[in-house]
Short mmCIF file of C-alpha atoms and ligand atoms in Angstrom, two decimals:
data_model
loop_
_atom_site.label_atom_id
_atom_site.label_comp_id
_atom_site.label_asym_id
_atom_site.label_seq_id
_atom_site.Cartn_x
_atom_site.Cartn_y
_atom_site.Cartn_z
CA MET A 1365 47.66 -7.99 -3.51
CA SER A 1366 47.03 -11.31 -1.80
CA SER A 1367 43.76 -12.55 -3.29
CA GLY A 1368 43.44 -14.60 -6.44
CA HIS A 1369 42.81 -12.74 -9.67
CA LEU A 1370 39.77 -13.71 -11.68
CA THR A 1371 39.78 -12.25 -15.18
CA ILE A 1372 36.52 -12.38 -17.13
CA ASP A 1373 36.70 -11.80 -20.87
CA LEU A 1374 33.50 -10.02 -21.88
CA ASP A 1375 34.51 -10.15 -25.55
CA ALA A 1376 34.66 -13.94 -25.32
CA ILE A 1377 31.16 -13.99 -23.80
CA THR A 1378 29.72 -11.82 -26.56
CA ALA A 1379 31.58 -13.82 -29.24
CA ASN A 1380 30.07 -16.99 -27.78
CA TRP A 1381 26.60 -15.41 -27.88
CA ARG A 1382 27.09 -14.36 -31.52
CA ALA A 1383 28.33 -17.83 -32.50
CA LEU A 1384 25.25 -19.44 -30.93
CA ASP A 1385 22.96 -16.79 -32.41
CA ALA A 1386 24.38 -17.46 -35.88
CA ARG A 1387 23.31 -21.09 -35.76
CA THR A 1388 19.69 -20.71 -34.65
CA ARG A 1389 16.85 -19.79 -36.97
CA GLY A 1390 15.07 -17.66 -34.39
CA GLU A 1391 16.11 -15.06 -31.87
CA THR A 1392 18.70 -15.75 -29.17
CA ALA A 1393 18.16 -14.63 -25.58
CA ALA A 1394 20.69 -14.87 -22.74
CA VAL A 1395 20.34 -16.75 -19.44
CA VAL A 1396 21.98 -14.65 -16.71
CA LYS A 1397 20.60 -16.39 -13.60
CA ALA A 1398 22.81 -16.89 -10.53
CA ASP A 1399 24.60 -13.60 -11.25
CA ALA A 1400 25.41 -14.67 -14.81
CA TYR A 1401 26.66 -18.08 -13.67
CA GLY A 1402 28.82 -16.40 -11.04
CA LEU A 1403 30.60 -14.05 -13.45
CA GLY A 1404 28.74 -10.83 -12.56
CA ALA A 1405 25.42 -9.92 -14.18
CA ASP A 1406 26.20 -6.22 -13.73
CA ARG A 1407 28.99 -6.48 -16.30
CA VAL A 1408 27.89 -9.49 -18.35
CA ALA A 1409 24.27 -8.51 -19.09
CA PRO A 1410 25.02 -5.01 -20.47
CA ALA A 1411 27.78 -6.46 -22.65
CA LEU A 1412 25.34 -9.03 -24.03
CA ALA A 1413 22.72 -6.33 -24.59
CA ARG A 1414 25.25 -4.27 -26.56
CA ALA A 1415 26.09 -7.39 -28.58
CA GLY A 1416 22.43 -7.73 -29.56
CA ALA A 1417 20.70 -9.87 -26.92
CA ARG A 1418 17.23 -8.41 -26.49
CA GLN A 1419 15.67 -10.85 -23.99
CA PHE A 1420 17.01 -12.23 -20.71
CA PHE A 1421 16.16 -15.07 -18.36
CA VAL A 1422 16.71 -15.29 -14.60
CA ALA A 1423 15.73 -17.90 -12.02
CA ILE A 1424 13.86 -15.80 -9.44
CA ALA A 1425 12.15 -12.43 -9.22
CA GLU A 1426 14.85 -10.93 -6.98
CA GLU A 1427 17.37 -11.55 -9.74
CA GLY A 1428 14.98 -9.99 -12.22
CA LEU A 1429 14.65 -6.83 -10.13
CA ALA A 1430 18.44 -6.55 -9.83
CA LEU A 1431 18.81 -7.11 -13.56
CA ARG A 1432 16.21 -4.46 -14.40
CA ARG A 1433 18.21 -1.93 -12.38
CA ILE A 1434 21.29 -2.93 -14.39
CA LEU A 1435 19.69 -2.92 -17.84
CA GLY A 1436 17.11 -0.18 -17.51
CA PRO A 1437 13.70 -0.35 -19.15
CA GLY A 1438 12.96 -2.20 -22.34
CA ALA A 1439 14.42 -5.68 -22.67
CA PRO A 1440 12.02 -8.42 -21.53
CA ILE A 1441 13.25 -10.23 -18.40
CA HIS A 1442 11.72 -13.69 -17.99
CA VAL A 1443 11.58 -15.44 -14.62
CA PHE A 1444 11.79 -19.26 -14.65
CA SER A 1445 10.23 -19.68 -11.20
CA GLY A 1446 7.15 -17.82 -12.37
CA HIS A 1447 5.01 -15.84 -9.96
CA MET A 1448 5.74 -17.02 -6.42
CA GLN A 1449 4.06 -15.85 -3.24
CA GLY A 1450 5.25 -12.34 -2.44
CA ASP A 1451 6.64 -11.59 -5.92
CA ALA A 1452 3.91 -9.24 -7.18
CA ALA A 1453 5.57 -5.96 -6.18
CA MET A 1454 8.89 -6.97 -7.75
CA ILE A 1455 7.21 -8.21 -10.93
CA ALA A 1456 5.32 -4.93 -11.25
CA GLU A 1457 8.20 -2.63 -10.33
CA ALA A 1458 10.72 -4.30 -12.60
CA ASP A 1459 8.28 -5.18 -15.38
CA LEU A 1460 9.24 -8.87 -15.23
CA THR A 1461 7.59 -11.62 -17.24
CA PRO A 1462 6.93 -14.58 -14.94
CA MET A 1463 6.91 -18.00 -16.62
CA ILE A 1464 3.72 -19.29 -15.01
CA ASN A 1465 4.28 -22.87 -13.79
CA SER A 1466 0.89 -23.94 -12.43
CA ILE A 1467 -2.76 -23.00 -12.17
CA ASP A 1468 -2.05 -21.72 -8.65
CA GLN A 1469 0.55 -19.33 -10.06
CA MET A 1470 -1.83 -18.30 -12.79
CA ILE A 1471 -4.55 -17.38 -10.31
CA ARG A 1472 -2.04 -15.55 -8.12
CA HIS A 1473 -0.80 -13.57 -11.11
CA ALA A 1474 -4.30 -12.74 -12.41
CA GLU A 1475 -5.47 -11.60 -8.96
CA ALA A 1476 -2.41 -9.53 -8.06
CA LEU A 1477 -1.49 -8.08 -11.45
CA PRO A 1478 -4.38 -8.36 -13.88
CA GLY A 1479 -3.26 -7.64 -17.44
CA HIS A 1480 0.47 -7.85 -16.58
CA PRO A 1481 2.53 -9.81 -19.16
CA LEU A 1482 3.12 -13.50 -18.51
CA GLY A 1483 4.74 -16.51 -20.09
CA ILE A 1484 3.89 -20.17 -19.64
CA GLN A 1485 6.22 -22.99 -18.69
CA LEU A 1486 5.10 -26.47 -19.68
CA ASP A 1487 6.37 -29.74 -18.28
CA THR A 1488 7.26 -32.06 -21.15
CA GLY A 1489 8.77 -34.77 -18.96
CA MET A 1490 11.50 -33.34 -16.77
CA ASN A 1491 9.10 -33.03 -13.85
CA ARG A 1492 10.82 -30.00 -12.42
CA LEU A 1493 8.83 -26.89 -13.37
CA GLY A 1494 5.82 -26.22 -15.57
CA MET A 1495 2.24 -27.24 -16.15
CA GLU A 1496 1.46 -30.89 -16.81
CA PRO A 1497 -0.34 -31.70 -20.08
CA ALA A 1498 -3.76 -32.17 -18.44
CA GLU A 1499 -3.38 -29.02 -16.35
CA TRP A 1500 -2.40 -27.05 -19.45
CA GLN A 1501 -5.31 -28.46 -21.39
CA SER A 1502 -7.73 -27.20 -18.77
CA VAL A 1503 -6.51 -23.58 -18.83
CA ARG A 1504 -5.12 -23.32 -22.32
CA GLU A 1505 -7.91 -21.21 -23.80
CA ILE A 1506 -8.01 -18.81 -20.84
CA VAL A 1507 -4.23 -18.37 -21.02
CA LEU A 1508 -4.13 -17.89 -24.77
CA ALA A 1509 -6.76 -15.17 -24.50
CA GLN A 1510 -4.17 -13.24 -22.47
CA ARG A 1511 -1.63 -13.52 -25.30
CA PRO A 1512 1.33 -15.02 -23.42
CA ALA A 1513 4.68 -13.47 -24.29
CA LEU A 1514 6.27 -16.91 -24.50
CA ILE A 1515 5.53 -20.60 -24.06
CA MET A 1516 8.57 -22.59 -22.97
CA SER A 1517 9.69 -25.98 -21.75
CA HIS A 1518 13.06 -27.42 -20.72
CA LEU A 1519 14.94 -30.53 -21.81
CA ALA A 1520 16.27 -32.96 -19.21
CA CYS A 1521 18.95 -34.57 -21.41
CA ALA A 1522 20.15 -31.87 -23.81
CA ASP A 1523 23.77 -32.58 -22.86
CA THR A 1524 23.29 -36.06 -24.38
CA PRO A 1525 21.99 -35.41 -27.94
CA GLU A 1526 21.36 -39.09 -28.72
CA HIS A 1527 19.21 -39.61 -25.63
CA PRO A 1528 15.65 -40.60 -26.67
CA MET A 1529 14.26 -38.25 -24.02
CA ASN A 1530 15.08 -35.29 -26.30
CA ALA A 1531 12.86 -36.44 -29.16
CA ALA A 1532 10.12 -37.43 -26.70
CA GLN A 1533 10.12 -33.98 -25.09
CA LEU A 1534 10.23 -32.29 -28.50
CA ALA A 1535 7.16 -34.25 -29.62
CA SER A 1536 5.36 -33.44 -26.39
CA PHE A 1537 6.24 -29.73 -26.67
CA ARG A 1538 4.97 -29.63 -30.26
CA GLU A 1539 1.74 -31.36 -29.30
CA MET A 1540 1.09 -29.08 -26.33
CA THR A 1541 1.83 -25.87 -28.24
CA GLU A 1542 0.22 -26.67 -31.59
CA GLY A 1543 -2.07 -23.90 -32.77
CA THR A 1544 -1.28 -21.59 -29.86
CA GLY A 1545 0.24 -18.88 -32.06
CA ALA A 1546 2.45 -17.83 -29.13
CA PRO A 1547 6.23 -17.45 -29.46
CA LEU A 1548 7.85 -20.77 -28.49
CA CYS A 1549 11.11 -21.39 -26.63
CA LEU A 1550 12.73 -24.75 -25.89
CA ALA A 1551 16.49 -24.71 -26.52
CA ASN A 1552 19.23 -24.25 -23.94
CA THR A 1553 22.90 -24.49 -25.01
CA GLY A 1554 22.72 -28.25 -25.44
CA ALA A 1555 19.57 -28.20 -27.53
CA MET A 1556 21.13 -25.53 -29.76
CA GLN A 1557 23.65 -28.18 -30.86
CA MET A 1558 20.89 -30.61 -31.84
CA GLY A 1559 19.65 -29.10 -35.07
CA PRO A 1560 16.92 -26.75 -36.25
CA ASP A 1561 14.02 -28.86 -34.90
CA TYR A 1562 14.79 -27.50 -31.46
CA ASP A 1563 15.19 -23.84 -32.45
CA PHE A 1564 11.61 -22.53 -32.39
CA ASP A 1565 11.25 -18.73 -32.02
CA LEU A 1566 13.65 -18.05 -29.19
CA ALA A 1567 16.71 -19.94 -27.89
CA ARG A 1568 17.98 -19.36 -24.35
CA PRO A 1569 21.61 -20.43 -23.89
CA GLY A 1570 23.44 -20.05 -20.60
CA ILE A 1571 26.59 -22.13 -20.15
CA GLY A 1572 27.60 -21.79 -23.81
CA LEU A 1573 27.94 -18.03 -23.33
CA TYR A 1574 30.31 -18.59 -20.43
CA GLY A 1575 32.66 -20.91 -22.30
CA GLY A 1576 31.34 -24.29 -21.21
CA ARG A 1577 30.27 -27.61 -22.72
CA PRO A 1578 28.26 -28.49 -24.67
CA HIS A 1579 29.08 -25.39 -26.75
CA HIS A 1580 32.02 -27.13 -28.35
CA ASP A 1581 33.58 -24.12 -30.09
CA ALA A 1582 33.12 -21.80 -27.12
CA ARG A 1583 35.86 -19.30 -26.42
CA PRO A 1584 37.20 -19.64 -22.87
CA VAL A 1585 35.98 -16.82 -20.65
CA VAL A 1586 37.72 -17.05 -17.28
CA THR A 1587 41.35 -16.92 -16.16
CA LEU A 1588 42.21 -17.54 -12.52
CA ASP A 1589 45.69 -16.66 -11.20
CA ILE A 1590 46.50 -17.31 -7.56
CA PRO A 1591 49.41 -15.61 -5.80
CA VAL A 1592 52.13 -17.58 -4.05
CA ILE A 1593 52.49 -16.68 -0.35
CA GLN A 1594 55.68 -18.59 0.41
CA CYS A 1595 57.90 -21.40 -0.87
CA ARG A 1596 59.82 -24.00 1.15
CA ASP A 1597 62.13 -26.98 0.72
CA LEU A 1598 61.17 -30.44 1.96
CA ASP A 1599 63.43 -33.40 2.61
CA PRO A 1600 62.27 -36.83 1.49
CA GLY A 1601 59.79 -38.15 4.08
CA GLU A 1602 58.35 -34.75 5.04
CA THR A 1603 54.64 -34.22 4.52
CA VAL A 1604 52.36 -31.37 3.36
CA GLY A 1605 49.01 -30.17 4.71
CA TYR A 1606 46.13 -31.67 6.70
CA GLY A 1607 46.14 -35.43 7.11
CA ASN A 1608 49.68 -35.83 5.74
CA THR A 1609 48.32 -37.01 2.40
CA PHE A 1610 51.43 -35.85 0.51
CA THR A 1611 54.85 -37.23 1.43
CA ALA A 1612 57.97 -36.00 -0.38
CA THR A 1613 59.82 -38.82 -2.12
CA ARG A 1614 62.68 -36.58 -3.27
CA PRO A 1615 64.04 -33.16 -2.33
CA THR A 1616 60.89 -31.13 -3.00
CA ARG A 1617 59.97 -27.47 -3.25
CA ILE A 1618 56.43 -26.52 -2.24
CA ALA A 1619 54.64 -23.26 -3.00
CA THR A 1620 51.71 -22.29 -0.77
CA ILE A 1621 49.09 -20.31 -2.68
CA ALA A 1622 46.35 -17.99 -1.42
CA ALA A 1623 43.08 -19.76 -2.29
CA GLY A 1624 41.22 -22.89 -1.28
CA TYR A 1625 37.83 -24.51 -1.01
CA GLY A 1626 36.49 -21.26 0.48
CA ASP A 1627 37.00 -19.84 -3.00
CA GLY A 1628 35.23 -22.63 -4.87
CA ILE A 1629 38.28 -24.82 -5.43
CA PHE A 1630 36.66 -28.05 -4.34
CA ARG A 1631 38.67 -30.19 -1.93
CA ILE A 1632 37.88 -33.32 -3.95
CA MET A 1633 39.75 -32.06 -7.03
CA GLY A 1634 43.11 -31.94 -5.23
CA PRO A 1635 44.56 -35.31 -6.19
CA HIS A 1636 43.84 -34.79 -9.91
CA THR A 1637 44.67 -31.13 -10.33
CA SER A 1638 47.73 -29.14 -11.33
CA LEU A 1639 48.33 -25.42 -11.47
CA TRP A 1640 50.24 -23.87 -14.30
CA ALA A 1641 53.37 -21.76 -14.27
CA GLY A 1642 53.74 -20.65 -17.88
CA GLY A 1643 53.66 -23.92 -19.79
CA MET A 1644 54.50 -26.19 -16.86
CA ALA A 1645 51.94 -28.11 -14.83
CA CYS A 1646 52.65 -28.20 -11.09
CA PRO A 1647 50.56 -30.73 -9.15
CA VAL A 1648 48.61 -29.94 -6.00
CA ALA A 1649 50.48 -31.42 -3.01
CA GLY A 1650 48.29 -32.61 -0.14
CA ARG A 1651 44.81 -31.53 0.86
CA ILE A 1652 43.19 -28.33 -0.36
CA SER A 1653 42.42 -26.23 2.74
CA MET A 1654 39.92 -23.39 3.06
CA ASP A 1655 42.31 -20.59 2.09
CA LEU A 1656 45.51 -22.36 1.07
CA ILE A 1657 46.82 -24.99 -1.33
CA GLY A 1658 50.27 -26.57 -1.45
CA VAL A 1659 51.71 -27.00 -4.93
CA ASP A 1660 54.75 -29.06 -5.93
CA ILE A 1661 56.97 -26.66 -7.91
CA THR A 1662 60.13 -28.81 -7.73
CA ASP A 1663 60.37 -29.29 -11.50
CA LEU A 1664 59.85 -25.61 -12.19
CA GLY A 1665 63.33 -24.72 -10.96
CA GLN A 1666 62.27 -21.25 -9.75
CA ASP A 1667 59.72 -19.68 -7.43
CA PRO A 1668 56.71 -18.24 -9.28
CA ASP A 1669 54.80 -15.11 -8.18
CA HIS A 1670 51.52 -16.81 -8.95
CA LEU A 1671 50.10 -20.04 -10.36
CA GLN A 1672 47.22 -20.42 -12.76
CA LEU A 1673 44.22 -22.69 -12.14
CA LEU A 1674 42.02 -21.67 -15.09
CA GLY A 1675 43.21 -20.20 -18.35
CA ALA A 1676 44.88 -21.11 -21.61
CA HIS A 1677 46.00 -24.53 -20.34
CA ARG A 1678 42.81 -25.60 -18.61
CA GLY A 1679 39.16 -24.67 -18.99
CA ILE A 1680 36.20 -25.01 -16.64
CA ASP A 1681 35.11 -28.39 -18.02
CA ASP A 1682 38.48 -30.06 -17.50
CA LEU A 1683 38.64 -28.70 -13.98
CA ALA A 1684 35.08 -29.90 -13.40
CA ASP A 1685 36.10 -33.40 -14.53
CA ASN A 1686 38.76 -33.39 -11.80
CA ALA A 1687 36.01 -32.86 -9.23
CA GLY A 1688 33.40 -35.17 -10.75
CA THR A 1689 31.16 -32.23 -11.52
CA ILE A 1690 30.17 -29.90 -14.39
CA GLY A 1691 31.47 -26.53 -15.58
CA TYR A 1692 28.27 -24.87 -14.33
CA GLU A 1693 29.17 -25.74 -10.75
CA ILE A 1694 32.78 -24.60 -11.13
CA LEU A 1695 31.61 -21.18 -12.35
CA THR A 1696 28.83 -20.62 -9.81
CA ALA A 1697 31.14 -21.67 -6.97
CA LEU A 1698 33.87 -19.12 -7.84
CA GLY A 1699 34.28 -17.19 -4.63
CA SER A 1700 33.69 -13.58 -3.70
CA ARG A 1701 37.26 -13.21 -2.41
CA TYR A 1702 38.84 -12.98 -5.83
CA THR A 1703 39.84 -9.65 -7.26
CA ARG A 1704 37.75 -9.50 -10.41
CA ARG A 1705 38.91 -7.84 -13.58
CA TYR A 1706 36.89 -7.54 -16.77
CA THR A 1707 38.43 -7.25 -20.20
CA GLY A 1708 36.70 -6.21 -23.43
CA GLY A 1709 33.02 -5.45 -23.59
C1 PLP B 2925 19.66 -22.69 -16.67
C2 PLP B 2925 18.58 -22.87 -17.66
C3 PLP B 2925 18.83 -22.67 -19.03
C4 PLP B 2925 20.21 -22.44 -19.59
O1 PLP B 2925 20.79 -23.72 -19.77
P1 PLP B 2925 22.27 -23.94 -20.28
O2 PLP B 2925 22.44 -25.41 -20.25
O3 PLP B 2925 23.16 -23.24 -19.31
O4 PLP B 2925 22.37 -23.36 -21.64
C5 PLP B 2925 17.75 -22.72 -19.89
N1 PLP B 2925 16.50 -22.99 -19.44
C6 PLP B 2925 16.23 -23.23 -18.14
C7 PLP B 2925 14.84 -23.54 -17.71
C8 PLP B 2925 17.26 -23.19 -17.21
O5 PLP B 2925 16.99 -23.44 -15.91
#
């Protein structure tokens, strides 16, 4: 077996969902867009459904259709991008609930699928998706007559609880939804850490299910072990990899492992990143290539079969810090070459 091994702990995902669910006053959905943040919606979504999640969110209708085939009929599947051109057949077939983002989308939905369930997405300041306050005002009564399944908005700064944008968006959301009587939904993982004001009727965490910040007590979900292809001795002065960026300053032993930036291990993280052999950290030596990474195992004193990039010693957020990014991007970049194994569930 020459590919890296990615182990995904479904029990950790469901435990993370339960922990988040326990702290919100309302119901807790699950965001499984981008193939459940790269971890495999076909395994993750059914596990979450068995744990008690009754509503799901995806980014686009194609994901919703795939998810419906996985979950079967019943659980509402909400689509953040709403009703885009060409989506009607998928929305009808898979019984999706588009989060309508504009008057154009509303007209499209009403013309193509009259009477089909819909939700509404409001823009409370992020300026990404959703109806603006004036736009909403002009169609509010027409929409409410259709009894929307959900009215939602999204926070721009939920990873920074003290940011004044959060309170501003909360106030705007309250003002725009007052007296609607529709179920309301504002909180992602970050907002779920900010107290009951943000709970409303339905919370929709994503990253917190998958073990990432800002769900501070999250159980880690992924382990990534990469096999060693060969080991070699270097004399002082010899170099490793493209561009000669590593030069041995002592008799050095290098392990070459079978993964690289083609597997989502960003080139930029090389200089800051170690891999683990048991309890010992072994630094990356030289540039990360597409399929290969050199690792300095001199201090290990033996040749390992594999080295660990993610696991007990390092989570997705620490690895993300090494690349100047966020855990979300680490997860969604995990490559298709890994041999995936699921535990629990
Ligand atoms: C991705 C997404 C979420 C989930 O956010 P997390 O920070 O992963 O919890 C919630 N709402 C919207 C609109 C999203 O795009």
